[in-house]
mmCIF file of C-alpha atoms in Angstrom:
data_model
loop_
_atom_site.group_PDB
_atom_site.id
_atom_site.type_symbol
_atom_site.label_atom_id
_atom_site.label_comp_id
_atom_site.label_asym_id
_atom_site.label_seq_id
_atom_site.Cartn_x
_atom_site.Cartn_y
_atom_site.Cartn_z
ATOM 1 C CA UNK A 1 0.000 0.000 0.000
ATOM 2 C CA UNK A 2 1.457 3.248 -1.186
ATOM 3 C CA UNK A 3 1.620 6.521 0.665
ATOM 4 C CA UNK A 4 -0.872 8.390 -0.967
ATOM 5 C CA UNK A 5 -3.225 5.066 -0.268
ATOM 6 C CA UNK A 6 -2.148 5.166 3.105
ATOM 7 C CA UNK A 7 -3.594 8.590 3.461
ATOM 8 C CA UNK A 8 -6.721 8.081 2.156
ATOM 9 C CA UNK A 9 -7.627 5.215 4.126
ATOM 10 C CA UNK A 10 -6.277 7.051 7.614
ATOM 11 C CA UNK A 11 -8.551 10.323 6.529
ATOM 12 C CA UNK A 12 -11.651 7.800 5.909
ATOM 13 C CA UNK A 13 -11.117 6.412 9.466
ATOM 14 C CA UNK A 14 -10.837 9.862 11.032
ATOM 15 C CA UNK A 15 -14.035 10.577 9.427
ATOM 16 C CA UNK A 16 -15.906 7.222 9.776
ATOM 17 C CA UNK A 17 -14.296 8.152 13.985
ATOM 18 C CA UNK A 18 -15.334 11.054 14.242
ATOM 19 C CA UNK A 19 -18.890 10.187 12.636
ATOM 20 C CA UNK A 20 -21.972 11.691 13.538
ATOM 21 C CA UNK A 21 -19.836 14.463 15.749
ATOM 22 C CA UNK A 22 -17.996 15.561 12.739
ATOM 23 C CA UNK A 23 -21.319 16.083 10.904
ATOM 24 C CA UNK A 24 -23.430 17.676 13.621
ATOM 25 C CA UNK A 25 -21.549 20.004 15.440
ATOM 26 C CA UNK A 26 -21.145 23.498 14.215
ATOM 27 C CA UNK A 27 -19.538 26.754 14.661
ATOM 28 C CA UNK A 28 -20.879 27.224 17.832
ATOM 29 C CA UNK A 29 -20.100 23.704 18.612
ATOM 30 C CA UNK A 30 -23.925 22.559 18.639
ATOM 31 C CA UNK A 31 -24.291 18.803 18.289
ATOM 32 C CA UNK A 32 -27.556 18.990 16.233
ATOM 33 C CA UNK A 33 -28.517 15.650 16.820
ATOM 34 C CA UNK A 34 -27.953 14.952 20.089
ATOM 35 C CA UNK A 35 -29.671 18.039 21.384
ATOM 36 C CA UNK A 36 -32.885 16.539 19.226
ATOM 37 C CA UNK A 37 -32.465 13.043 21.358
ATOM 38 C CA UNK A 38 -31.825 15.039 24.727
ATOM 39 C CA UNK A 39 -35.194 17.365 23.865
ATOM 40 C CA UNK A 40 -37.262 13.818 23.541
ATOM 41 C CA UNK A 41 -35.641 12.415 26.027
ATOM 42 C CA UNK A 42 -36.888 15.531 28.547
ATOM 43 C CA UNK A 43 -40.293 15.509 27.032
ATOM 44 C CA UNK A 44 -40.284 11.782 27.999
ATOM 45 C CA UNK A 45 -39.054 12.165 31.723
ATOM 46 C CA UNK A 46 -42.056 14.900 32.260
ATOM 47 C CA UNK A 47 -44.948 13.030 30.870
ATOM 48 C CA UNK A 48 -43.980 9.903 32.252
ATOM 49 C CA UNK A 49 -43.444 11.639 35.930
ATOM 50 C CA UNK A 50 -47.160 12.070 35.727
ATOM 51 C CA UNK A 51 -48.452 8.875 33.901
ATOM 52 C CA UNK A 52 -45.524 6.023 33.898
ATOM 53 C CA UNK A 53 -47.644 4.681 30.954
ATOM 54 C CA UNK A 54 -47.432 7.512 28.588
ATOM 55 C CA UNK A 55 -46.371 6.834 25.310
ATOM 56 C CA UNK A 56 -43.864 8.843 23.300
ATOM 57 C CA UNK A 57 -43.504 7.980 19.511
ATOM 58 C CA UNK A 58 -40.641 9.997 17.601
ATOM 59 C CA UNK A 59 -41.509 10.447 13.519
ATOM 60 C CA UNK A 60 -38.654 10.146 10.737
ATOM 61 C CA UNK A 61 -35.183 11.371 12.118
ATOM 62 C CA UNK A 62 -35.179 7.514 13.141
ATOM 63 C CA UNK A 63 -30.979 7.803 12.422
ATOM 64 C CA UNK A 64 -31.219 8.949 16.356
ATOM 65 C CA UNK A 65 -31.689 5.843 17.315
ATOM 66 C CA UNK A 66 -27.787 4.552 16.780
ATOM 67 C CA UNK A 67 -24.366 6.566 17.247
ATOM 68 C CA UNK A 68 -22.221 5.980 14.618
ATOM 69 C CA UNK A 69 -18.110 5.524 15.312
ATOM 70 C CA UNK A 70 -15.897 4.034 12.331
ATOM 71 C CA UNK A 71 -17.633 1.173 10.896
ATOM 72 C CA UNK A 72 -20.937 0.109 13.179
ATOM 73 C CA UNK A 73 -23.935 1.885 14.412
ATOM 74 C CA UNK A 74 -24.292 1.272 18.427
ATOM 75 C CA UNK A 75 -27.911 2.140 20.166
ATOM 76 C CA UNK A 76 -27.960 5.053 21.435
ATOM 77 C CA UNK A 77 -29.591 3.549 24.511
ATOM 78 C CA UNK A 78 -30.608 6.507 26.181
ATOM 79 C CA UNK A 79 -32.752 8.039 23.751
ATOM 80 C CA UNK A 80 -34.366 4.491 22.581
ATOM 81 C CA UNK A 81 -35.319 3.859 26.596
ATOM 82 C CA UNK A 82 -36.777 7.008 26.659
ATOM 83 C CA UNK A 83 -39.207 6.259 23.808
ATOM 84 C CA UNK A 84 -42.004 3.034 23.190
ATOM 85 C CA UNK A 85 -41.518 2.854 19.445
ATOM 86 C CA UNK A 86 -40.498 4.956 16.118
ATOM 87 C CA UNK A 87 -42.399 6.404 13.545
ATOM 88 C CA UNK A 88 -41.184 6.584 9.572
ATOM 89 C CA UNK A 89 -43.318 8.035 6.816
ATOM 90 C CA UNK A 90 -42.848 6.496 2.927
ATOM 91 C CA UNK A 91 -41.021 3.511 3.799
ATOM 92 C CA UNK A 92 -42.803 2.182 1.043
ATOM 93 C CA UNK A 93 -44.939 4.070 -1.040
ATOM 94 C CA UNK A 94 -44.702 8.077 -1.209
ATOM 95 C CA UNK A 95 -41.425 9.129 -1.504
ATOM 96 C CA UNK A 96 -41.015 11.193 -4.020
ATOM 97 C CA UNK A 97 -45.408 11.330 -3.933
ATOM 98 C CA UNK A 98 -48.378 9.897 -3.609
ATOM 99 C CA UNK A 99 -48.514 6.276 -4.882
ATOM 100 C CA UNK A 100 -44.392 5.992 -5.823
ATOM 101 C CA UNK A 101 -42.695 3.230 -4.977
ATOM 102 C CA UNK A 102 -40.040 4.635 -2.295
ATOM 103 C CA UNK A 103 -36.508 3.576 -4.397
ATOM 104 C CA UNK A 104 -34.882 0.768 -3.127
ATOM 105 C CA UNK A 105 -31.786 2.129 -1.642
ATOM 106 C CA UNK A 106 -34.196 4.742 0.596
ATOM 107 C CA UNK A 107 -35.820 1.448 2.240
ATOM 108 C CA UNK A 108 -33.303 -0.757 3.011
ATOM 109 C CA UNK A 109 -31.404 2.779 4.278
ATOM 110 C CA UNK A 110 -34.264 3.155 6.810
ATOM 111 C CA UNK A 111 -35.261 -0.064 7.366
ATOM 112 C CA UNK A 112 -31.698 -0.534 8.851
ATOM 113 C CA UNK A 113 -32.348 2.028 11.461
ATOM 114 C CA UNK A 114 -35.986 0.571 12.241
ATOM 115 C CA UNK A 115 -34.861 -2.534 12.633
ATOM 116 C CA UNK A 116 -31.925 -1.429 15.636
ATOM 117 C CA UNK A 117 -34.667 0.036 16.977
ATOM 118 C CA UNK A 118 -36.579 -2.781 16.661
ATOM 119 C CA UNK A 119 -34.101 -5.115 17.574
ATOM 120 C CA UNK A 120 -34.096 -3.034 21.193
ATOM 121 C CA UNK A 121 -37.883 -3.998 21.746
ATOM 122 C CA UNK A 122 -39.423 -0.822 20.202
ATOM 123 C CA UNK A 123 -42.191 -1.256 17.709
ATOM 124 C CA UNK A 124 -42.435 0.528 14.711
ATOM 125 C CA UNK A 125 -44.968 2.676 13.175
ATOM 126 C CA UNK A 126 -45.070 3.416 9.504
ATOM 127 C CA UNK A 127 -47.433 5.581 7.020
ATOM 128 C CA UNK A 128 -47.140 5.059 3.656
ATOM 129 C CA UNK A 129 -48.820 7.481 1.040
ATOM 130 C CA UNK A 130 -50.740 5.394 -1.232
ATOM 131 C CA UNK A 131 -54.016 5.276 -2.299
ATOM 132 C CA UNK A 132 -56.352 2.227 -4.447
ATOM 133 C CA UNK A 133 -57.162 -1.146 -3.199
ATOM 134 C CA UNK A 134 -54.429 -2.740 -4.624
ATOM 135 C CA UNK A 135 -51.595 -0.388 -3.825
ATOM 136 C CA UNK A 136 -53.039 -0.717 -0.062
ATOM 137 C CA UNK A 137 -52.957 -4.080 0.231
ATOM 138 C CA UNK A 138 -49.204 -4.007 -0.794
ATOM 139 C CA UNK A 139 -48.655 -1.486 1.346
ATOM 140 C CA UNK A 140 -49.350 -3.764 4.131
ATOM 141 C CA UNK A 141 -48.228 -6.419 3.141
ATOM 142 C CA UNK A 142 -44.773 -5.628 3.105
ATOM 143 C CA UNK A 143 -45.406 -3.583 6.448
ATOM 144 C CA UNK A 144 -46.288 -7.063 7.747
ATOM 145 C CA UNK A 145 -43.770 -9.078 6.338
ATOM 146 C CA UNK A 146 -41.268 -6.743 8.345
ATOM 147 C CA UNK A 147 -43.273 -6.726 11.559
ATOM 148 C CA UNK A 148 -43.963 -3.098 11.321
ATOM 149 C CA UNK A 149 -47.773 -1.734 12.288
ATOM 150 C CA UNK A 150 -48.972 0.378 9.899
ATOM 151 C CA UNK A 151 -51.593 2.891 8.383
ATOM 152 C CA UNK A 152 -52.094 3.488 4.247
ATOM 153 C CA UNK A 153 -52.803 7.165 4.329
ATOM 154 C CA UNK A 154 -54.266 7.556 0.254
ATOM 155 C CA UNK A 155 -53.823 11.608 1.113
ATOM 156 C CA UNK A 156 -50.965 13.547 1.823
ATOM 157 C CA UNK A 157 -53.084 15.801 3.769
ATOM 158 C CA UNK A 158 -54.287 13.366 6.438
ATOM 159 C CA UNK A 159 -57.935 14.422 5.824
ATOM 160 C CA UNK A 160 -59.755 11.277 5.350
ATOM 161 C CA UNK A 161 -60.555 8.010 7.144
ATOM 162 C CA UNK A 162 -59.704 5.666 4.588
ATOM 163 C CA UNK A 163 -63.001 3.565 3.306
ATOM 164 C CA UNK A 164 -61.058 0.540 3.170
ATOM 165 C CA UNK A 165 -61.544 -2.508 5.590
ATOM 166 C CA UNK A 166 -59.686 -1.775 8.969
ATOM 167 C CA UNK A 167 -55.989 -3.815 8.357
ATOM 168 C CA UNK A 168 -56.062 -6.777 11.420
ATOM 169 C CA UNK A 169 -59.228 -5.599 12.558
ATOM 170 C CA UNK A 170 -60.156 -7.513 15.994
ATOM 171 C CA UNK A 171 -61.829 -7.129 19.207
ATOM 172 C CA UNK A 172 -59.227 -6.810 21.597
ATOM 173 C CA UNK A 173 -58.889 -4.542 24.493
ATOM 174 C CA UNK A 174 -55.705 -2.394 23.303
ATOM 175 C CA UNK A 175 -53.928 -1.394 26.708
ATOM 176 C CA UNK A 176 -50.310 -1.288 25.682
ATOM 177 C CA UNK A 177 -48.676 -0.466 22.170
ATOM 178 C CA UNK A 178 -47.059 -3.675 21.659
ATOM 179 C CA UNK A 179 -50.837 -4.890 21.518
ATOM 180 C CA UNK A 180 -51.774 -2.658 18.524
ATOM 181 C CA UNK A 181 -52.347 -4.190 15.232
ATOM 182 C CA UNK A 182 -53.299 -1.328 13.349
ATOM 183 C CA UNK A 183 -53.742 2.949 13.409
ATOM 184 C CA UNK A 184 -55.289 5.820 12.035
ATOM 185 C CA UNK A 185 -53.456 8.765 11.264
ATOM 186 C CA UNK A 186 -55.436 11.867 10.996
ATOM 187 C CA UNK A 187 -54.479 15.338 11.093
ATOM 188 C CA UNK A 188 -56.315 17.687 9.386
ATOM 189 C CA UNK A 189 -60.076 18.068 10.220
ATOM 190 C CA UNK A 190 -60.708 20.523 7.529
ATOM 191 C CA UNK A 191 -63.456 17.759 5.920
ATOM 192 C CA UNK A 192 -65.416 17.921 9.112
ATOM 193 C CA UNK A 193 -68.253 20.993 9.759
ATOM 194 C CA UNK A 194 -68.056 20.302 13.882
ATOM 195 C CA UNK A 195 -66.524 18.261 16.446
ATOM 196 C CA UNK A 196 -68.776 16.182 16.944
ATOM 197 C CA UNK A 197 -68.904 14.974 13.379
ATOM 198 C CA UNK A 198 -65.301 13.938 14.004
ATOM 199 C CA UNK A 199 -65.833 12.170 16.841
ATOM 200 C CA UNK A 200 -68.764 10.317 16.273
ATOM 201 C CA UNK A 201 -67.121 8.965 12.706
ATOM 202 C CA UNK A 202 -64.006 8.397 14.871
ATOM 203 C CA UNK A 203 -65.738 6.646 17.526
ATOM 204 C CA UNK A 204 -67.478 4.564 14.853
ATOM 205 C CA UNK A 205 -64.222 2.931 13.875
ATOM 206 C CA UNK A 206 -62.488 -0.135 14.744
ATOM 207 C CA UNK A 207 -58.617 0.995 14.578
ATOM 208 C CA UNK A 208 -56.733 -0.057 17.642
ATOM 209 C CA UNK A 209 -55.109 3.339 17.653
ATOM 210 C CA UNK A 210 -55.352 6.964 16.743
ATOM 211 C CA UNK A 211 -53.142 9.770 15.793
ATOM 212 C CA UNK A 212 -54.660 12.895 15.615
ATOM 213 C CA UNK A 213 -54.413 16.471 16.917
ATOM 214 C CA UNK A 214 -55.189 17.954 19.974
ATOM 215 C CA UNK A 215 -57.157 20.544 18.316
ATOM 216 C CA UNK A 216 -60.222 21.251 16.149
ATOM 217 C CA UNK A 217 -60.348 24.706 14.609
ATOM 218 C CA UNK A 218 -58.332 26.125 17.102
ATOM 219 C CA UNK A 219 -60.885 24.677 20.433
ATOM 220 C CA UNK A 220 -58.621 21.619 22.377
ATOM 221 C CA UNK A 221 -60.098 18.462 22.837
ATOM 222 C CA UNK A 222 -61.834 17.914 26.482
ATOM 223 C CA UNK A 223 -60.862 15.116 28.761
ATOM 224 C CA UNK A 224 -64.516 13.930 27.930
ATOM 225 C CA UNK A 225 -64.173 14.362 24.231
ATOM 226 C CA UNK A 226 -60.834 11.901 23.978
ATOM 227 C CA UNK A 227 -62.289 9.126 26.630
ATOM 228 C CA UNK A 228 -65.404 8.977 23.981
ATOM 229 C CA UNK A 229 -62.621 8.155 21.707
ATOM 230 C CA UNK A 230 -61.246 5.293 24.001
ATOM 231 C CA UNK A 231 -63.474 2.760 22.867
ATOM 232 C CA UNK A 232 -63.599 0.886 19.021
ATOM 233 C CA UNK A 233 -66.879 0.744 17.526
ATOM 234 C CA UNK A 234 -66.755 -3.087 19.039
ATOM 235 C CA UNK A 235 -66.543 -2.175 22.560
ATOM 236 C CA UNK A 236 -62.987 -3.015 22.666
ATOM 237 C CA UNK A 237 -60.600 -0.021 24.280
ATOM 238 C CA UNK A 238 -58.130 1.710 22.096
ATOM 239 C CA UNK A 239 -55.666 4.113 22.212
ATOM 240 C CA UNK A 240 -55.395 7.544 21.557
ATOM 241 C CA UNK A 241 -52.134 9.964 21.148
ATOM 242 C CA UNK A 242 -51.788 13.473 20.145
ATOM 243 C CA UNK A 243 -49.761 15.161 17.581
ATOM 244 C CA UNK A 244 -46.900 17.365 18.074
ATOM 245 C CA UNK A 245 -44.457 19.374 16.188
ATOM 246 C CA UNK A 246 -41.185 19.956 18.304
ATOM 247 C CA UNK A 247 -39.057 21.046 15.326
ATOM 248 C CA UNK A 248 -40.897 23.236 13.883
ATOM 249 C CA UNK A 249 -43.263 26.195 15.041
ATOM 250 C CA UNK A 250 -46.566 26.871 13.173
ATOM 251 C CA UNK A 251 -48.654 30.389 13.336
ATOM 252 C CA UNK A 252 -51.737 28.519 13.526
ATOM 253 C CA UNK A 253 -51.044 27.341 17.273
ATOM 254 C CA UNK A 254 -52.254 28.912 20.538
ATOM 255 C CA UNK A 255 -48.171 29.760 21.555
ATOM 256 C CA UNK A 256 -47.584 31.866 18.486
ATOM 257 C CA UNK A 257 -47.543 35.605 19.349
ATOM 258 C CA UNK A 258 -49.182 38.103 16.725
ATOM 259 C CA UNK A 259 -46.042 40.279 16.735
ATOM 260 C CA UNK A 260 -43.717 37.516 15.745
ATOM 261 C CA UNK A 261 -44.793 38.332 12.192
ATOM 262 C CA UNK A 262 -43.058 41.418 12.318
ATOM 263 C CA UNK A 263 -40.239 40.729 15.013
ATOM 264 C CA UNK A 264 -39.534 37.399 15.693
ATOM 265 C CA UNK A 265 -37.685 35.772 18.606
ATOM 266 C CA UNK A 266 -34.263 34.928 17.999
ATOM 267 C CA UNK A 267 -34.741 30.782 17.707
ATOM 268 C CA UNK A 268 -37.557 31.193 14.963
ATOM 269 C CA UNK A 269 -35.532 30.684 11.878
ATOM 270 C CA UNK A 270 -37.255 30.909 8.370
ATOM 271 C CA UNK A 271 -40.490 29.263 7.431
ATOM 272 C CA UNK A 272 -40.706 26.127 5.741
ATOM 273 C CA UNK A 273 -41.115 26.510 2.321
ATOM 274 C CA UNK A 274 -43.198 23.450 1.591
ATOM 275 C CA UNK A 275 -45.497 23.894 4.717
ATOM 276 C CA UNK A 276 -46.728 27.754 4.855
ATOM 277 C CA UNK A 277 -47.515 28.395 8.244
ATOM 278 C CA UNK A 278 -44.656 26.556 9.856
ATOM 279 C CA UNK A 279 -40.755 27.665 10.345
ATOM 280 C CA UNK A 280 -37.885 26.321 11.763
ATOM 281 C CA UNK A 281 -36.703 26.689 14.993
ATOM 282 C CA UNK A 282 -33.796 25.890 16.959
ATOM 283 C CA UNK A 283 -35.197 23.536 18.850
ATOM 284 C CA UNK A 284 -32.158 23.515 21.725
ATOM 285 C CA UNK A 285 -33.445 26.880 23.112
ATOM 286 C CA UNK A 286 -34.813 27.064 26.446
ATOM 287 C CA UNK A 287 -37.588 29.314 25.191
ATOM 288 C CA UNK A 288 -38.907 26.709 22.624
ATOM 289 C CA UNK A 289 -38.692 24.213 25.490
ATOM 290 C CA UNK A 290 -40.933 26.032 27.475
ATOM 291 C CA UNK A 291 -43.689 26.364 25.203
ATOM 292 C CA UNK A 292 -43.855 22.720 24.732
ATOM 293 C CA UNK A 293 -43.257 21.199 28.029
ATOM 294 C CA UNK A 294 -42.323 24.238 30.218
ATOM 295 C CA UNK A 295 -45.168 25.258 32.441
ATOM 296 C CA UNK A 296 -48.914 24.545 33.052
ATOM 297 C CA UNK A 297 -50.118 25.825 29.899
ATOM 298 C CA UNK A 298 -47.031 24.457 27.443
ATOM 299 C CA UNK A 299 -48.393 22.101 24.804
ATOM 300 C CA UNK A 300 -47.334 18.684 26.712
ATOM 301 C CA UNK A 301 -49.669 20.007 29.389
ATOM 302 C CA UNK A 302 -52.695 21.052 27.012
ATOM 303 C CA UNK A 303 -52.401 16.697 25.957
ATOM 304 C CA UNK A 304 -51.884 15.535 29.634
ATOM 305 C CA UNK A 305 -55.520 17.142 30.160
ATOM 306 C CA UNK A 306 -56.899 16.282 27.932
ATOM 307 C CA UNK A 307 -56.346 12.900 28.845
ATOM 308 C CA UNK A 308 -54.315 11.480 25.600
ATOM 309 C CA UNK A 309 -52.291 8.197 25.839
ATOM 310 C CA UNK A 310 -49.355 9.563 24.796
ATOM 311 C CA UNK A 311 -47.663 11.853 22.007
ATOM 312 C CA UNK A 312 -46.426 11.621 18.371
ATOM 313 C CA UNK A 313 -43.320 13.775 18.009
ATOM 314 C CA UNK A 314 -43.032 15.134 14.634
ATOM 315 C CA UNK A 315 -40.326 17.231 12.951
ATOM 316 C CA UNK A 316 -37.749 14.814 14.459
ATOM 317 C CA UNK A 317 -35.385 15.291 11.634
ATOM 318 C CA UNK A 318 -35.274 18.814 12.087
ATOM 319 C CA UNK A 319 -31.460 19.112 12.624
ATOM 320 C CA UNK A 320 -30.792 17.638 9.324
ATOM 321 C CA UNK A 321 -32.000 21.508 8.201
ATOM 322 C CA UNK A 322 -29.109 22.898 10.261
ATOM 323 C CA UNK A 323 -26.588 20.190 9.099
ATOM 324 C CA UNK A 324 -27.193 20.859 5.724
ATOM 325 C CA UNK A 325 -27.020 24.794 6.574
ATOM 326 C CA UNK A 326 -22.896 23.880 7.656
#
C-alpha cells in the first residue's frame, strides 16, 4: 500500500471516527442531533413523571436511534429507553409522492435504522402514502412481512378516514402499544363541519389506535371528548395519542404571538417553504422548550388534560436543516 493510499484510508477512518460528531456540530459547537435526542428524552421524563404509561412515539429522524463511530452503528440507549416505538413516513410508497414506490436504496437505508430500533424492543410505526385497493394491500403487506404496524394514508393531507376494511381488525382490548395491530393517522379536520362529526365517525371505527391532533379549529379536545374516543366501535378499548411538532413552530397554534410576524424571537428561523404556516426553529433553546413542556399551559400540558395516551413527536429530523445549513 502506497503513501498516498495510506492517506486516504487514515482520513476515511478519522471521518468514519469522528462520525456523527464531525457532521453535527457546528460553529458554535452545537451537536444537532444529540440536542434533538436530549429534547425527547426531557419531554419523555415529564410526561412519564405524571403517567408512567405515557407513550412517546418519535416520527422520521429515526438515524437517532444509533451513534455511529468508524464502521458500526451502536444504540444510542438513552434516547431508545426514553421512547415506546419509532415512527417513519414512505417507507414504502410516497417518496417522491403519492402512490411511488419509495426507491430501493431509501428502504433498506431506513429499514436498517428501524430494525436497531426494533431489535431493542421498540415497535415501529409506519405511514405510507398510497391510495387504491391494490396499492393498499401491498402497502401492508410488506409492512407485515417486516413486523412493522402500519396505516395506508391515500392523502398527503391526512384528511380522510380511509373507506377501506380496517388492516387486522379484531376485538381486543388495546392497553399497551405492543398490543396494537393497526392505526389511524389523521391530522387535518378541515373535511369535518363540527366536532362532533369527528368524533362520532371516529368513535365509529375499529382501529386499535389513533393519531390525531389535539385541536379542532383552534378549540382543544376535552378530557370527555378523547375518553369517547377510548373505545372501538366493538366495545374493545383503544388508544389515543396526540400530535406534536417539536421542530418546527406553526402560526396557527395557541403559543404563536401576533407580533412575531413582524419581530420574531431569535430561535424562529425561516419558514418552511413546503409547509406555509410553519418555520424552523432551533429547537435547543430554552424558550422553545418552554412552550412545549415548560409550564402549566405548554403544549405537553394542554395533551396531559386532555387525557391522551401519549404523544407523536413530529419534525424529528429537524437538525438535518441545520446540518445541511454547515
Amino acid at each position: 500500500m502506497n503513501f498516498f493510499r495510506i492517506s486516504i484510508y487514515m482520513l476515511c477512518c478519522l471521518f468514519l471516527s469522528c462520525g456523527e460528531h464531525m457532521a453535527q456540530e457546528s460553529n458554535n459547537n452545537v451537536d444537532y442531533r444529540q440536542e434533538m435526542r436530549e429534547f425527547v428524552i426531557e419531554i419523555s421524563e415529564i410526561a412519564k413523571e405524571e403517567n408512567p404509561n405515557f407513550i412517546v412515539v418519535p416520527q422520521n429522524g429515526v438515524q437517532l436511534v444509533s451513534k455511529e463511530s468508524k464502521f458500526k452503528k451502536t444504540p444510542a440507549l438513552d434516547y431508545l429507553n426514553a421512547i415506546d416505538a419509532v415512527a417513519q413516513e414512505d417507507l414504502f410508497y410516497g417518496y417522491p409522492k403519492l402512490n411511488k414506490i419509495t426507491p430501493k436504496a431509501d428502504n433498506l437505508y431506513l429499514r436498517k435504522y428501524l430494525d436497531l430500533a426494533k431489535d431493542e424492543g421498540k415497535q415501529v410505526l409506519v405511514t405510507d402514502y398510497c391510495s387504491g385497493f391494490k396499492l393498499m394491500k401491498n402497502s401492508y403487506r410488506l409492512n407485515e412481512e417486516n413486523n412493522y404496524t402500519s396505516f395506508a394514508a391515500p392523502r398527503r393531507e391526512l384528511d380522510r378516514i380511509p373507506a377501506y376494511p380496517v388492516f387486522n381488525e379484531n376485538n381486543k382490548n388495546i392497553s399497551h402499544l405492543s398490543e396494537a395491530k393497526n392505526f389511524l393517522y389523521l391530522l387535518n379536520y378541515a373535511e369535518y363541519s363540527s366536532k362532533y362529526d369527528l368524533i362520532t365517525e371516529l368513535a365509529f371505527t375499529n382501529y386499535d389506535l389513533i393519531i390525531m391532533d389535539l385541536f379542532f379549529h383552534n378549540e382543544a379536545f376535552t378530557a370527555e371528548d378523547i375518553q369517547k374516543l377510548k373505545k372501538k366501535k366493538n366495545g374493545a378499548e383503544r388508544l389515543v395519542i396526540s400530535y406534536l411538532s417539536i421542530g418546527e413552530a406553526e402560526d396557527y397554534r395557541f403559543y404563536w404571538e401576533e407580533n412575531w410576524n413582524s419581530k420574531s424571537p431569535t430561535w424562529l428561523v425561516e419558514e418552511n417553504p413546503e409547509w406555509e404556516g410553519n418555520f424552523k426553529v432551533e429547537y435547543w433553546n430554552a424558550d422553545w422548550k418552554d412552550l412545549i413542556y415548560g409550564s402549566e399551559n405548554a403544549y405537553l400540558s394542554k395533551i396531559i388534560a386532555a387525557g391522551f395516551d401519549g404523544v407523536y413527536l413530529d419534525i424529528i429530523d429537524g437538525y438535518q436543516y441545520f446540518e445541511d445549513r454547515e
